[in-house]
Amino acid sequence: MRPLLRTLLLWPVLWLALSQTAAWQWLLAPLAAPGQTVLFDRTSLAALALAHVEIVGLALGAVLLVALPLGIWATRAAGQPFLGAVRSLGTLSQTIPPVAVLFLALPIFGFGRQAVMLALFVYGLMPSMQGVLTGLSTVSPAVREAARGMGLEGFDLFRQVEWPLALPALLAGVRTSAVLLTATATLAPMVGVESLGTPILAGLAVDNTAQVAEGTVAVALLAMLTSATLRSLEHILTPWSRQTA
Amino acid sequence: MIRLEALSRHFDGHAAVEDVSLEISGGTLQVLIGPSGCGKSTLLRLINRLIAPTTGRVLLDGVDTATLAPEALRRRIGYVIQGTGLFPHLTVAENIAVVPRLLGWPKAARRQRVEALMELVRLEPALATRYPAALSGGQQQRVGIARALAADPALLLMDEPFSALDPVTRRQLQAALLDIQQRVRKTIVFVTHDMEEAVRLGDRIALMQDGRLVQNGPPDALLRHPVNAFAAAFVGEERALMRLARHSVADFMRTEPPFPLAAPAVSANLPARQALSRLLDGQPVLLVTGPSGEAVGQIALQDFAQE
Ligand SMILES: Nc1ncnc2c1ncn2[C@@H]1O[C@H](COP(=O)(O)OP(=O)(O)OP(=O)(O)O)[C@@H](O)[C@H]1O
Ligand SMILES: [Mg+2]
């Protein structure tokens, strides 16, 4: 419980840090050319971060909503013939550049959130998908036989043995997806959705290094904290995967 | 009581078990032995119905197991799998308590049972909260045995439970099993491919070859009268020595006085092999002593030569 609590406490700390406008101003001032505004000033950094987290959270939710049932189904007897296809789907989805998806989605959804969600969903699917499949398909045959030999079948076998044993690989996949999505969500402003990418794109457009740095540093901090939080979640959910002789 | 009736199991036309009929009476430790791939594990899985027979039946206390719900059947049968198969995500205590939990035992009863079983298989109580990855191989196999015994099944299937252990630990666990068997009499089907282990543990030994039963009977019968060349070769040239595995010094000593009081003393219940080894080491005679150290007999090399 401790490590999770610690990382969770870091979230308000990050929020506070992002809200210290004066400090950011002071830190980034050396990077700004004379006459440039140091910080992006249409929206506060903290508000941008919140929007960023929201986009990533929604996209990750969509990823899980698809990856979990699909992965579970593909590793059951009924779905086994489709295991290869599901695996390829995950891989394929990540080979499509998110920028391309953004612009392909434009004629359908127009500017706005839906296009961003689609791009993030497609790009973030693979690691989670892979994690679910790896986790569920690598339960050792000896463990499975012991479980069945003790009278565990079907849903009991899944819930009490296969699922908990799949968690380490599954959660690692989800963590990779989350970090990937946090980085990729910087593209959102390309279709008119605010995120921590907004100061980066705005800065790039007018050659303002300070604003590019502002967004970049914030995204990096957010990605690190996201990763650390999910790691500590893995830690408490799979205590057994740490102890060895 | 288990009765296997003309049991066969084929995999893609290849017979893993072929026409095996075998009766195992209650309280017997029945060993299944044979070379790798002869169908021992398959036979165990047919008994707890992890696989269904191609032909034939398994009767448990006179009831055809095909008529029983497989899950319920398996919860009544302890199963020690080849290679332990402990659940990595459960602690030692949780591993042991799996079947009692499935059977809906209350928590307090489960805890008591776990404590008693850990003592029975000689696992330190402190290990209860460890995960299997943090145990030695011997400790893992003890947990596997405790887990199989958890719901006090009348029938126990053990698939090479002591394989891959050093000889000392192996002997310890064999002794522990015999000890447990004395205290809580079970019907045990014990798979091994180690002849010495079979002789030490088995009330009866069934020898298998290519899925078929070659010979079944008490260890002495198999050792003295192998039915064919395969059985003789499997039992091996050391079969006379093997027989010693079941005997203690008391079975061979001479009890007529006078006793060689100056000779080194050994206990009457020392395994006969160990006494023989000391005699072969150059000791002409050994004094045999009883439980309170009194002289009860003597033993020399020639005592082993007579039947
Ligand atoms: N599920 C299966 N599918 C196909 N063939 C199998 C299956 N299970 C066992 N066999 C085959 O049946 C034969 C007997 O296997 P089994 O595992 O019963 O041997 P064993 O006597 O336990 O061997 P070992 O001492 O190596 O454990 C082998 O030829 C094996 O390849
Ligand atoms: Mg086997």
Coordinates of C-alpha atoms in Angstrom, one line a residue, chain B residues 33-35 37-39 207-214 228 230-231:
Chain B
I33 CA 7.0 -47.6 -12.1
G34 CA 8.4 -47.8 -15.6
P35 CA 10.6 -46.1 -18.1
G37 CA 6.9 -42.3 -21.5
C38 CA 5.4 -45.6 -20.4
G39 CA 2.1 -44.0 -19.4
L207 CA 5.6 -52.2 -13.5
M208 CA 4.6 -50.6 -16.8
Q209 CA 6.0 -50.7 -20.3
D210 CA 4.6 -49.0 -23.4
G211 CA 1.3 -48.3 -21.7
R212 CA 0.8 -51.9 -20.5
L213 CA 1.0 -53.4 -17.1
V214 CA 3.8 -55.9 -17.0
N228 CA 10.0 -61.5 -18.1
F230 CA 12.1 -56.6 -19.4
A231 CA 11.1 -56.8 -15.7

